[in-house]
Tab-separated table of N, CA and C in Angstrom:
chain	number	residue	atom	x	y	z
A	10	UNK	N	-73.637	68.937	-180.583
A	10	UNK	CA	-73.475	67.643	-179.934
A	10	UNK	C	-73.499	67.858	-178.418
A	11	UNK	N	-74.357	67.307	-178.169
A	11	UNK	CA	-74.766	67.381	-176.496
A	11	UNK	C	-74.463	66.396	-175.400
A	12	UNK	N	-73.495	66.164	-174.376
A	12	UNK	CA	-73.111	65.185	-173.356
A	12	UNK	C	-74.058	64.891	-172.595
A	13	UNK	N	-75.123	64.089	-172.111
A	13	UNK	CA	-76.226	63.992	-171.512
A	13	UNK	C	-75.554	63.769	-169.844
A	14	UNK	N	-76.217	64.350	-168.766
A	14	UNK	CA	-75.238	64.482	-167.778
A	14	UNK	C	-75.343	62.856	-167.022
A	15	UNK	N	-74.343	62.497	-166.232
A	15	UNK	CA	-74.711	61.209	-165.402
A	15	UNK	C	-76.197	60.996	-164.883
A	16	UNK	N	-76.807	59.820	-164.813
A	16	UNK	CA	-77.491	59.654	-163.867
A	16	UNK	C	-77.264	58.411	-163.659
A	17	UNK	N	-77.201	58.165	-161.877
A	17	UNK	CA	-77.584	57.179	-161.066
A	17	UNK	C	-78.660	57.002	-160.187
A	18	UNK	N	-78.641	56.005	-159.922
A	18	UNK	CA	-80.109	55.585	-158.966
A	18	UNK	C	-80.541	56.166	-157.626
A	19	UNK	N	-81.270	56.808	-157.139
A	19	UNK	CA	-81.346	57.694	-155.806
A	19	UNK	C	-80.806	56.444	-154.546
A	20	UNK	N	-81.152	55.552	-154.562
A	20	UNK	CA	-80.869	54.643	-153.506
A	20	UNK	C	-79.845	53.830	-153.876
A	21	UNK	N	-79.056	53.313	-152.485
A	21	UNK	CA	-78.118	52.460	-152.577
A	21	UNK	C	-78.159	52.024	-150.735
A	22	UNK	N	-78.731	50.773	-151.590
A	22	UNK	CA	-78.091	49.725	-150.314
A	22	UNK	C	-76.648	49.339	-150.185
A	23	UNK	N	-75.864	49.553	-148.632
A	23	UNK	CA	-74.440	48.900	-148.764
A	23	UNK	C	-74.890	47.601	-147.640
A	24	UNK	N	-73.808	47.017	-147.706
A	24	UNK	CA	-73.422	45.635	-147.003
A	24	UNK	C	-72.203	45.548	-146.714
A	25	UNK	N	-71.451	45.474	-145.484
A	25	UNK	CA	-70.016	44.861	-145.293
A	25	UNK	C	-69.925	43.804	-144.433
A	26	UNK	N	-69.429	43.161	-144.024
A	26	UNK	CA	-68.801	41.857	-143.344
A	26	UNK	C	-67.697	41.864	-143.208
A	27	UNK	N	-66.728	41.930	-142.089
A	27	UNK	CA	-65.695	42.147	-141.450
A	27	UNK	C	-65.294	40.766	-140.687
A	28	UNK	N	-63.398	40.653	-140.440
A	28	UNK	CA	-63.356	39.515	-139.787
A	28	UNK	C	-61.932	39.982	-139.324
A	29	UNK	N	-61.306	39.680	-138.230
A	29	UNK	CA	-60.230	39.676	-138.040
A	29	UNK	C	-59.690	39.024	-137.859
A	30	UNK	N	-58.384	38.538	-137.126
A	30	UNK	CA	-57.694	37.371	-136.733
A	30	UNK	C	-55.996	38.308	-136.032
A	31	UNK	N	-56.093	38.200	-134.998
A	31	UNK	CA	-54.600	38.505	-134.051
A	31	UNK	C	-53.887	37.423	-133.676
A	32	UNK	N	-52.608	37.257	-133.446
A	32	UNK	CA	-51.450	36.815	-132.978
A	32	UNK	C	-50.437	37.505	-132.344
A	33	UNK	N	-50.213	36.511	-131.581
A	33	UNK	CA	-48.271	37.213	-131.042
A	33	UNK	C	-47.550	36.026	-131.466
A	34	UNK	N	-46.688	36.726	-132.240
A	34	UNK	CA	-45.548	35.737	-132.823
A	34	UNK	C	-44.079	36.053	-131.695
A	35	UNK	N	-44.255	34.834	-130.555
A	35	UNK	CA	-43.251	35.265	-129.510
A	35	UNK	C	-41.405	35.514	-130.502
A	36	UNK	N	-41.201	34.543	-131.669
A	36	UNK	CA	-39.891	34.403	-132.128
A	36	UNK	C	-39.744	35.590	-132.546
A	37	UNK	N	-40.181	36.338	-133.031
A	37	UNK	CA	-40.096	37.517	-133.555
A	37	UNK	C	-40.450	39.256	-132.318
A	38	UNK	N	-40.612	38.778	-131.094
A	38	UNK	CA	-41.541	39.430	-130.355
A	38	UNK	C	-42.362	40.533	-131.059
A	39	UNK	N	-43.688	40.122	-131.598
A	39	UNK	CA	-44.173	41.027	-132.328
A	39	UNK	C	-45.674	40.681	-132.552
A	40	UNK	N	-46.685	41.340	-133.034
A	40	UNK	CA	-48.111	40.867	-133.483
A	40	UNK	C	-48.245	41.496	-134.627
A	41	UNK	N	-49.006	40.292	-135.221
A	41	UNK	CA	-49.700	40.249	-136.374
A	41	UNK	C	-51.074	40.491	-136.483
A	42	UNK	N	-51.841	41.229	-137.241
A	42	UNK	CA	-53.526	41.267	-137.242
A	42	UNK	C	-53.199	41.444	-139.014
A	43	UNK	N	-54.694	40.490	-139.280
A	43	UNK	CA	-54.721	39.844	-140.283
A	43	UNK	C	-56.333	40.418	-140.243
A	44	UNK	N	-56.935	40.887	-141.556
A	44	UNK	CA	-58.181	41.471	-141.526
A	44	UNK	C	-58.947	41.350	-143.038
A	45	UNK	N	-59.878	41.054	-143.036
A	45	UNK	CA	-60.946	40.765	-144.101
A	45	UNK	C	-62.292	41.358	-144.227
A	46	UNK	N	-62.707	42.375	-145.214
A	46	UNK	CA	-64.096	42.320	-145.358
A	46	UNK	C	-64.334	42.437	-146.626
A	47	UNK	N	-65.799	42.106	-146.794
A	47	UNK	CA	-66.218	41.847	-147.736
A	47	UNK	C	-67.741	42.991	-147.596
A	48	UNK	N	-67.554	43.580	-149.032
A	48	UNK	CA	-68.643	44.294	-148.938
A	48	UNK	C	-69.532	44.269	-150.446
A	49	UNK	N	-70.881	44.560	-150.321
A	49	UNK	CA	-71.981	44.090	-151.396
A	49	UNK	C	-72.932	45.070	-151.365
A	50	UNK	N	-73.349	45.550	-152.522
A	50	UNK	CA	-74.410	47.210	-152.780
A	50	UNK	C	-75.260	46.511	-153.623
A	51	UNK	N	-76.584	46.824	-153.131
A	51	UNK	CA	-77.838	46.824	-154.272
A	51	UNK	C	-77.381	47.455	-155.663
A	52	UNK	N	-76.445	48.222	-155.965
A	52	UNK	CA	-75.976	48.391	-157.219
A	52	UNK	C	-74.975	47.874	-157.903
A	53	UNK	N	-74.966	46.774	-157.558
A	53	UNK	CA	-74.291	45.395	-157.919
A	53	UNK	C	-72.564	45.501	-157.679
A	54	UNK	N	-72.043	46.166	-156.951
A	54	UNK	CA	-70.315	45.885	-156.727
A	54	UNK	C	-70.355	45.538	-155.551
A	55	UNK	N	-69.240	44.452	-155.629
A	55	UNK	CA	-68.313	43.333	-154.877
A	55	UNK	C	-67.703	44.088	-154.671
A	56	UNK	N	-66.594	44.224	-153.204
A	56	UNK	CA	-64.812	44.875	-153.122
A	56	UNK	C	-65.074	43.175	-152.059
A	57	UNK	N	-63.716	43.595	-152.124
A	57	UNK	CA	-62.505	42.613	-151.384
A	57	UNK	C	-61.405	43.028	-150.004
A	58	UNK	N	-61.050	43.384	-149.491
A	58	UNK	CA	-60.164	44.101	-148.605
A	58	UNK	C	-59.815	42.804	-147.813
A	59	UNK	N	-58.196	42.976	-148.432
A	59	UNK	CA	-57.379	41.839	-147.202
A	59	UNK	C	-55.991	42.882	-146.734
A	60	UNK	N	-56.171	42.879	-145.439
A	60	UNK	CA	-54.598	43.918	-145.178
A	60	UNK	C	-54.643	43.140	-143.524
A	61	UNK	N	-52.855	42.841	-143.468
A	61	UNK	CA	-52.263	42.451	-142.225
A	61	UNK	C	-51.234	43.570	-141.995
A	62	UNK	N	-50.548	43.342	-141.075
A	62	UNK	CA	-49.968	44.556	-140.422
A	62	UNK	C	-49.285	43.834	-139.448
A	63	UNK	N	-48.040	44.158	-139.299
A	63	UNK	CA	-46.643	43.802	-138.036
A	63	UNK	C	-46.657	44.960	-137.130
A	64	UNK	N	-46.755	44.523	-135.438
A	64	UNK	CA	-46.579	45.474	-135.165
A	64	UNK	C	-45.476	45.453	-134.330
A	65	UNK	N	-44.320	45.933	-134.272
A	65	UNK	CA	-43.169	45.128	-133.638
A	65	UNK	C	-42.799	46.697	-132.675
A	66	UNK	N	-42.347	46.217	-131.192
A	66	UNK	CA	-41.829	47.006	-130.166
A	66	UNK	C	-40.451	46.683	-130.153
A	67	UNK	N	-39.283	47.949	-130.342
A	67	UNK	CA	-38.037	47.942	-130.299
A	67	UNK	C	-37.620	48.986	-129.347
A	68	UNK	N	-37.908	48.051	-128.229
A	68	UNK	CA	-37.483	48.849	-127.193
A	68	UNK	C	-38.664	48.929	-126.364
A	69	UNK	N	-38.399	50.466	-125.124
A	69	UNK	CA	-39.868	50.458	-124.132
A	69	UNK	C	-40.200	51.612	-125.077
A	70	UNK	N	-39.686	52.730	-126.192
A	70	UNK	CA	-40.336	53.736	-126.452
A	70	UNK	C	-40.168	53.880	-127.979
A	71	UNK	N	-39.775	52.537	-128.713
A	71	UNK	CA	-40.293	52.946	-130.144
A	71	UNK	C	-40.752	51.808	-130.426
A	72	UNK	N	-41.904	51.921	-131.603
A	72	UNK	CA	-42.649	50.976	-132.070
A	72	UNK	C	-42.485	50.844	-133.498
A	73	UNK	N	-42.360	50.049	-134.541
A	73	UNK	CA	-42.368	49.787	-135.804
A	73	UNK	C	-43.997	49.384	-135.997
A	74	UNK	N	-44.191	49.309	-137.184
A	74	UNK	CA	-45.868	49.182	-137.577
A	74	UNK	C	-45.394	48.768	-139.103
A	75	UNK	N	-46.084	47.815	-139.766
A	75	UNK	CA	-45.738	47.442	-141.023
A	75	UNK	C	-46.482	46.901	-141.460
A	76	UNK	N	-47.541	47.595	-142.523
A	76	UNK	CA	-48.834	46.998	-143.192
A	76	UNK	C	-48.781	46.943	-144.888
A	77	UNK	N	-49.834	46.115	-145.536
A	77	UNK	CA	-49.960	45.574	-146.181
A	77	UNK	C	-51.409	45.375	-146.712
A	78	UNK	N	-52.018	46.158	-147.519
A	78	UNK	CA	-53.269	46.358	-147.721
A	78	UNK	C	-53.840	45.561	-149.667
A	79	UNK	N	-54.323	44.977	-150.095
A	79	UNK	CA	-55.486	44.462	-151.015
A	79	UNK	C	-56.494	45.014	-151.107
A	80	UNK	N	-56.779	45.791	-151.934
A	80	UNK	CA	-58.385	46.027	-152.212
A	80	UNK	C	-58.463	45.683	-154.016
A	81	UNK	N	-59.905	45.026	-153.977
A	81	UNK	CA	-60.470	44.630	-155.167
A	81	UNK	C	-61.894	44.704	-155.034
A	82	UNK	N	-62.058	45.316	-156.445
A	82	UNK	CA	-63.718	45.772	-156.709
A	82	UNK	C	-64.195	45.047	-158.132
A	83	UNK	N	-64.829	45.300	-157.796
A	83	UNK	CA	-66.356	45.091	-159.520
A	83	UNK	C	-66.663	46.046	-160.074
A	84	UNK	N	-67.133	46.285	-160.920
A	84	UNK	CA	-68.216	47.649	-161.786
A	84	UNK	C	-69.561	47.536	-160.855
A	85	UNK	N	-70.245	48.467	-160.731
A	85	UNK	CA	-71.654	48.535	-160.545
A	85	UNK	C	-72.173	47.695	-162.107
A	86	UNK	N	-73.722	47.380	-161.648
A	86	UNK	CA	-74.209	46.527	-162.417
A	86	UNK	C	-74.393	47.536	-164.095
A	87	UNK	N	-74.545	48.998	-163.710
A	87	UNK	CA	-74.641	49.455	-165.039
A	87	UNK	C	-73.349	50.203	-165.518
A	88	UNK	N	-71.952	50.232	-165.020
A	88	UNK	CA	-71.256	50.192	-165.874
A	88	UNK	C	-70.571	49.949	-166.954
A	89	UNK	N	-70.164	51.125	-167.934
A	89	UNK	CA	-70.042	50.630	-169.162
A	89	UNK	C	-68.662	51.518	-169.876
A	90	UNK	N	-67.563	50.961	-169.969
A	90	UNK	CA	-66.614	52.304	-170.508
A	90	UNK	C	-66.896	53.170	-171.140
A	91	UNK	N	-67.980	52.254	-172.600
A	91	UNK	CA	-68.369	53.899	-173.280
A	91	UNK	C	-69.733	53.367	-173.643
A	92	UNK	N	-70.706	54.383	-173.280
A	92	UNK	CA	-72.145	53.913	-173.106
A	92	UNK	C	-72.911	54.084	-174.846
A	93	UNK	N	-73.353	54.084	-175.260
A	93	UNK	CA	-74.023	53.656	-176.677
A	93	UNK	C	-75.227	54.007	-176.787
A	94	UNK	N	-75.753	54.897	-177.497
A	94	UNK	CA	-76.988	55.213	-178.070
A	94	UNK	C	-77.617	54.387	-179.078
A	95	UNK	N	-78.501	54.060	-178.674
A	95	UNK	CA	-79.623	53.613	-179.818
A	95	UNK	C	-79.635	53.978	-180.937
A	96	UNK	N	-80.192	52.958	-182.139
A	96	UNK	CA	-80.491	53.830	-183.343
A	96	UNK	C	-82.007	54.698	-183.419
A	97	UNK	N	-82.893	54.127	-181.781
A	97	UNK	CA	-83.787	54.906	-181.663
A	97	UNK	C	-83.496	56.484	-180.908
A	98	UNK	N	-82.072	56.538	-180.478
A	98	UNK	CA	-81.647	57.750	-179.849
A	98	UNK	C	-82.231	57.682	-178.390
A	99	UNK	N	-82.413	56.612	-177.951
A	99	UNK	CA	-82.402	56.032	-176.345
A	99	UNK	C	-80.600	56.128	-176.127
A	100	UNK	N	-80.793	56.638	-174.822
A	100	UNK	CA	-79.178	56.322	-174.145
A	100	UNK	C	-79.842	55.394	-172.320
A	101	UNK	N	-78.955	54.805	-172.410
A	101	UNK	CA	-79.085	54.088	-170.726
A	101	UNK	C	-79.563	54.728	-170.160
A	102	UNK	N	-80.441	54.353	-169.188
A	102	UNK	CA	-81.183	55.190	-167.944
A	102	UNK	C	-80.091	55.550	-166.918
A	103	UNK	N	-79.374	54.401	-166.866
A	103	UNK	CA	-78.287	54.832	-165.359
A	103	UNK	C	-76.998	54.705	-166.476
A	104	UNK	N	-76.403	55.852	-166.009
A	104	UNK	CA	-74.803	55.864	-166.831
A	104	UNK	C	-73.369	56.641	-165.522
A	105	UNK	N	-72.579	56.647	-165.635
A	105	UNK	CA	-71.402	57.167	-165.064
A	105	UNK	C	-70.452	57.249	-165.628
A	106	UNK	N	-69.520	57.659	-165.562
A	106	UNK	CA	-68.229	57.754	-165.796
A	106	UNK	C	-67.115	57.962	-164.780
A	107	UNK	N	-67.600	57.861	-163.319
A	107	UNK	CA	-67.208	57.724	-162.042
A	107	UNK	C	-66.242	56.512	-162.149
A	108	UNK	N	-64.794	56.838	-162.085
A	108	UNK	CA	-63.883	55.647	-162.042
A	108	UNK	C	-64.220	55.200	-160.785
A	109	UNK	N	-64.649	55.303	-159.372
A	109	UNK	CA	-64.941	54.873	-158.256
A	109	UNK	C	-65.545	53.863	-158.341
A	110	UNK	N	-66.745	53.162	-159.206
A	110	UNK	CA	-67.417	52.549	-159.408
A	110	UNK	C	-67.339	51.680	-160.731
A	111	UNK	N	-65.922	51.912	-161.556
A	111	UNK	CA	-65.757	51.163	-162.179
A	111	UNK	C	-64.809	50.371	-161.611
A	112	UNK	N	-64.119	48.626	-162.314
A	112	UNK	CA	-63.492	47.729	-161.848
A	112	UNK	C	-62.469	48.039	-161.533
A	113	UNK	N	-61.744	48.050	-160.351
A	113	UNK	CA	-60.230	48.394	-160.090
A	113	UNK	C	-59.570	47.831	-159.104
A	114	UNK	N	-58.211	47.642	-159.193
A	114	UNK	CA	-57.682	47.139	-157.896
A	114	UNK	C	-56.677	48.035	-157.392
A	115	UNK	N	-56.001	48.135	-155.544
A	115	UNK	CA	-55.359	48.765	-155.254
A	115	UNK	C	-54.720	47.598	-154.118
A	116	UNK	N	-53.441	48.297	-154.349
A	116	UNK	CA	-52.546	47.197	-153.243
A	116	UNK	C	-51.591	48.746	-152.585
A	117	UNK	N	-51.435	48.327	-151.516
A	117	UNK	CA	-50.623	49.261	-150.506
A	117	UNK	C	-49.850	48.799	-149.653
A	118	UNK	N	-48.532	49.505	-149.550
A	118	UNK	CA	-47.707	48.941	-148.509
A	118	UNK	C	-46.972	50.018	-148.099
A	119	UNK	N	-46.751	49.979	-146.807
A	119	UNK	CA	-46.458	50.877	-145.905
A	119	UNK	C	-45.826	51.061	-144.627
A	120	UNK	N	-45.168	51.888	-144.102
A	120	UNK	CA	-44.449	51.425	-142.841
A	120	UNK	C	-44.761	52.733	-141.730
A	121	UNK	N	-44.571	52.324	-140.362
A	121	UNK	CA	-44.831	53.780	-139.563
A	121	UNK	C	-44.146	53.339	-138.410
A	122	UNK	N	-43.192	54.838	-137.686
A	122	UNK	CA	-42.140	54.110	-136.914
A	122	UNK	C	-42.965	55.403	-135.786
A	123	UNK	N	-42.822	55.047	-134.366
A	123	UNK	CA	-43.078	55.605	-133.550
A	123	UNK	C	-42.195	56.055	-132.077
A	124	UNK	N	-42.069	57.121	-131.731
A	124	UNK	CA	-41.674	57.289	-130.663
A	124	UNK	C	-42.204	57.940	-129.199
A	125	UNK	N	-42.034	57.107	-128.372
A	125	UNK	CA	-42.991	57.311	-127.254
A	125	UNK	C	-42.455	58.105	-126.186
A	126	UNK	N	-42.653	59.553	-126.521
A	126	UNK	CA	-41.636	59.954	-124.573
A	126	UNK	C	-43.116	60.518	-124.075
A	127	UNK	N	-44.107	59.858	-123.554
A	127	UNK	CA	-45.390	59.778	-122.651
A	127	UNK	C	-45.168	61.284	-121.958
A	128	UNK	N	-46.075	61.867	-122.586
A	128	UNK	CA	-47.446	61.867	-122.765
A	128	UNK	C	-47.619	62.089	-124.331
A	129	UNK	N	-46.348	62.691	-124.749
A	129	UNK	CA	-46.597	62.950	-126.393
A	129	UNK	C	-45.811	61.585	-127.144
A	130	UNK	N	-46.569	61.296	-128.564
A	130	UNK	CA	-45.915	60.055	-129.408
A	130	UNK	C	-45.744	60.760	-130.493
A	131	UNK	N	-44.506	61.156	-131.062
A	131	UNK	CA	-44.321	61.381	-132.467
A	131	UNK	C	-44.574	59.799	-133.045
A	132	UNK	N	-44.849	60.396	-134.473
A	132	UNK	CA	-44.728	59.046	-135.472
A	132	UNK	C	-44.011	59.999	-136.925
A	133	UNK	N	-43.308	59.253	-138.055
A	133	UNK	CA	-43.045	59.346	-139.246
A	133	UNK	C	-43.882	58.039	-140.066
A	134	UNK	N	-44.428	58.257	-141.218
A	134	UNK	CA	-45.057	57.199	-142.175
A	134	UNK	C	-44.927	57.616	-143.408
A	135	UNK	N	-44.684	56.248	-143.570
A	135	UNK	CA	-44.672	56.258	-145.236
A	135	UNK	C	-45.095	55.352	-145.866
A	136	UNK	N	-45.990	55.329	-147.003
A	136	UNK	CA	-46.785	54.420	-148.189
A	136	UNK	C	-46.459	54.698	-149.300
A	137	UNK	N	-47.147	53.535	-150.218
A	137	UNK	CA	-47.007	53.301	-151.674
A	137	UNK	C	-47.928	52.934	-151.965
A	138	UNK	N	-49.140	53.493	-152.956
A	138	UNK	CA	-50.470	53.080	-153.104
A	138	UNK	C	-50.535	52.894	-154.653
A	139	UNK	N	-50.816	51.497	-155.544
A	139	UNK	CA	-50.602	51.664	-156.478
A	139	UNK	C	-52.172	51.305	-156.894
A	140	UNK	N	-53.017	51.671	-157.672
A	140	UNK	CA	-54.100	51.550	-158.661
A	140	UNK	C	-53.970	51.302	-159.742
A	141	UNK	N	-54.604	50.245	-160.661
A	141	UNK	CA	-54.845	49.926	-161.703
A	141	UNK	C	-56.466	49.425	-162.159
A	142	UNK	N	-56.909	51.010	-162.823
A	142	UNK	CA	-58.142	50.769	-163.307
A	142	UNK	C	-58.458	49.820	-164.601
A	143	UNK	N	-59.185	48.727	-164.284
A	143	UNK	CA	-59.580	47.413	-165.232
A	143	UNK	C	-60.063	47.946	-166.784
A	144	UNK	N	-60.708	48.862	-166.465
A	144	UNK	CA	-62.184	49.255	-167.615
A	144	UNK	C	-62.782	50.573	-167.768
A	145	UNK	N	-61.174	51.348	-167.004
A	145	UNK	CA	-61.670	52.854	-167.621
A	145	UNK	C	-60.942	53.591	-168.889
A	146	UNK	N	-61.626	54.369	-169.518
A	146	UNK	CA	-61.402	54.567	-170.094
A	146	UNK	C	-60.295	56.010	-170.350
A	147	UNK	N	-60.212	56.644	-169.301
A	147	UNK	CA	-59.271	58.447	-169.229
A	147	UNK	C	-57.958	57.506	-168.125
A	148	UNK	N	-57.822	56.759	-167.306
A	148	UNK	CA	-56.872	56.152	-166.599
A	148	UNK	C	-56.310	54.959	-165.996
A	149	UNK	N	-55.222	54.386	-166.512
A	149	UNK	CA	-55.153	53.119	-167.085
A	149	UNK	C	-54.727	52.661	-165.278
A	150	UNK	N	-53.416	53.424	-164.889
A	150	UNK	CA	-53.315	53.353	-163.252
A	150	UNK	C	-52.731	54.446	-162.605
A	151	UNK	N	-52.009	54.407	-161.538
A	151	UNK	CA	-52.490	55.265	-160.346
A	151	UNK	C	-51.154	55.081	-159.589
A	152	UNK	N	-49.871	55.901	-159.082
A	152	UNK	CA	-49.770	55.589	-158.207
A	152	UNK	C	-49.122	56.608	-156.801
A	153	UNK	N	-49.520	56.618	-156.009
A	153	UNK	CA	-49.879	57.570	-154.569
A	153	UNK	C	-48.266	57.169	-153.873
A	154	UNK	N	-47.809	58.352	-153.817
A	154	UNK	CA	-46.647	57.918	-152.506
A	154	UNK	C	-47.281	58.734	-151.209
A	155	UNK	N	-46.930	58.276	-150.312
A	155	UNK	CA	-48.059	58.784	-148.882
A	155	UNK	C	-47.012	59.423	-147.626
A	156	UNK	N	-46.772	59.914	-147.360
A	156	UNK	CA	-45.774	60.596	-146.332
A	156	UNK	C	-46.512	61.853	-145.078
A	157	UNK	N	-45.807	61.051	-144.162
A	157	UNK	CA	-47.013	62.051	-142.682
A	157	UNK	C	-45.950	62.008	-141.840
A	158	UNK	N	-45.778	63.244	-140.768
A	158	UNK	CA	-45.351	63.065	-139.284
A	158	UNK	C	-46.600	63.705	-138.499
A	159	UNK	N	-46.525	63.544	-137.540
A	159	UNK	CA	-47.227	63.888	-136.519
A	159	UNK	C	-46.517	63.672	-135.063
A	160	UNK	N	-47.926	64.698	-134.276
A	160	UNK	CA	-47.786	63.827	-132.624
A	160	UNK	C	-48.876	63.753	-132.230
A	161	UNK	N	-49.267	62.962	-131.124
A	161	UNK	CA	-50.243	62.391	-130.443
A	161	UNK	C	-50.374	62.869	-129.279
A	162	UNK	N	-50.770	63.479	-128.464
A	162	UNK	CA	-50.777	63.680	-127.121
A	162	UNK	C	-51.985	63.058	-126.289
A	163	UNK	N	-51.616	61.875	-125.280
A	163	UNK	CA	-52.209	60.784	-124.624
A	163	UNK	C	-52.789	61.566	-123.221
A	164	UNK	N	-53.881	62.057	-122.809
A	164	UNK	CA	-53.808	62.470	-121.675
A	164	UNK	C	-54.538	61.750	-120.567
């Protein structure tokens, strides 16, 4: 019994469309950015991406950051959880098993606190990335805890 290996299509057209939208919310002294794109492939998947983000100053040398991320996708046009042979022993021309390209959604939320003694900015961050694949078949969901420090040096 023989696994016939993936094949996909040599070409792929992408498409995205982007939009933003900023504020300062004086009651709160703080800004908001609010962000949208939309993206479209000659191999037929839709995503979605909506993520806003707080960015609030407490103080002259620390900053809070507080985001909020949406992503939603489609299958490519020839995805299939489990692909099917013919009774002529034809299998699909284009097949995968690439969860990337099958239907899934991911939501994220996250926080990042900063401190500024100029010229260097430490930061600490932390996320929660959860996935839930629609229509695969090895993983139902997903979920990522995200943790970073760093520094920045501004020169």
């Amino acid at each position: 019994d023989t696994k016939p290996p993936e094949e996909v299509p040599d070409r792929r057209a992408r498409h995205a469309l982007a939009a933003r939208a900023l504020t300062y919310l004086p009651a709160l002294r703080a800004s908001l950015r609010l962000d949208y794109r939309l993206y479209l492939d000659s191999w037929g998947m839709a995503a979605h991406t909506v993520e806003s983000a707080l960015y609030k100053d407490l103080g002259d040398a620390f900053r809070l950051h507080i985001q909020a991320r949406l992503y939603t996708q489609s299958a490519v046009s020839f995805w299939q959880r489990v692909y099917a042979v013919t009774t002529s022993g034809q299998i699909p021309r284009w097949r995968t098993i690439d969860r990337s390209l099958s239907p899934y959604d991911t939501i994220t939320l996250g926080a990042r606190f900063e401190w500024n003694l100029a010229p260097v900015t430490l930061y600490l961050e932390t996320a929660a990335m959860y996935t839930q694949f629609r229509d695969y078949l090895f993983l139902d969901e997903r979920l990522a805890l995200i943790g970073q420090a760093g520094a920045r040096w501004s020169l």
